Short mmCIF file of C-alpha atoms and ligand atoms in Angstrom, two decimals:
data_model
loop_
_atom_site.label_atom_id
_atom_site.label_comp_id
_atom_site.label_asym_id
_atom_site.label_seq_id
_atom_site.Cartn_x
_atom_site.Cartn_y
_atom_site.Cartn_z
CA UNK K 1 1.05 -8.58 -7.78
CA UNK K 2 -2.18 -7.00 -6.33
CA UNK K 3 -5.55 -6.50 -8.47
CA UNK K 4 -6.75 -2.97 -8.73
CA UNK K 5 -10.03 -2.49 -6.69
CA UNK K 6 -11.72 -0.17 -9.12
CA UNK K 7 -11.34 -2.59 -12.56
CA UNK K 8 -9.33 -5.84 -11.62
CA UNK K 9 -6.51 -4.85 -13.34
CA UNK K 10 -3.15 -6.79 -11.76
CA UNK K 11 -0.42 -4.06 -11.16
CA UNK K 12 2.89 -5.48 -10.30
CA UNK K 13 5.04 -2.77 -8.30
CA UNK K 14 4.14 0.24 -6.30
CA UNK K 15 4.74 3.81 -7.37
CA UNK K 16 5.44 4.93 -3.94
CA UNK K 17 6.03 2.98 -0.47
CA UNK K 18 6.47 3.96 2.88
CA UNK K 19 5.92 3.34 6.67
CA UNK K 20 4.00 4.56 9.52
CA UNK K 21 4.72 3.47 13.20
CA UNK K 22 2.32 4.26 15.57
CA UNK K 23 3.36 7.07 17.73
CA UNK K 24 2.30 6.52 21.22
CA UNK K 25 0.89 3.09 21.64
CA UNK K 26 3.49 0.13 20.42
CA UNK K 27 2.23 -1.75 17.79
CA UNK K 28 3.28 -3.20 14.56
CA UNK K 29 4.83 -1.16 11.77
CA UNK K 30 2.39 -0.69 9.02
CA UNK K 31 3.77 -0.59 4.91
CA UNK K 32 1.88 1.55 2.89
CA UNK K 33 2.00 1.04 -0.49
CA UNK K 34 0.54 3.06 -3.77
CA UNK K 35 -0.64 1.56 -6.63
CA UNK K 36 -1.56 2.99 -9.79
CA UNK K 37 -3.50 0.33 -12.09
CA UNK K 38 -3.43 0.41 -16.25
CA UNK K 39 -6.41 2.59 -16.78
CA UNK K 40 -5.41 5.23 -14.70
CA UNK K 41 -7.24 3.65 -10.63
CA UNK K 42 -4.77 5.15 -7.85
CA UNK K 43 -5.16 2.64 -4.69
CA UNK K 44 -3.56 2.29 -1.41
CA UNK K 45 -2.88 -1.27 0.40
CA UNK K 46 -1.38 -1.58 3.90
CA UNK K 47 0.48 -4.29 5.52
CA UNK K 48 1.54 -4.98 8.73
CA UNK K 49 5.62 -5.48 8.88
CA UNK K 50 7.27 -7.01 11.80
ZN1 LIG J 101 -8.16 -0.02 -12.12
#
């Protein structure tokens, strides 16, 4: 569960996930995920994966 930004809604599951790697450097694999809240707030949260 993550709380909307916007309004403090809690949304439980992402509409859409996905990755980015970094290209050139190595580094860690970061998880993108979108969130769309209750009253309508589209957010983004990233996390780093191993
Ligand atoms: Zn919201």
């Amino acid at each position: 569960m993550v709380k909307c930004p916007h309004c403090g809604a809690e949304v439980e599951k992402p509409i859409k996930s996905w990755t980015m790697r970094p290209k050139k450097r190595k580094g860690p694999t970061i998880l993108i995920e979108l969130y769309e809240c209750p009253n309508g707030h589209k957010f983004r949260t990233g996390r780093k994966i191993e």
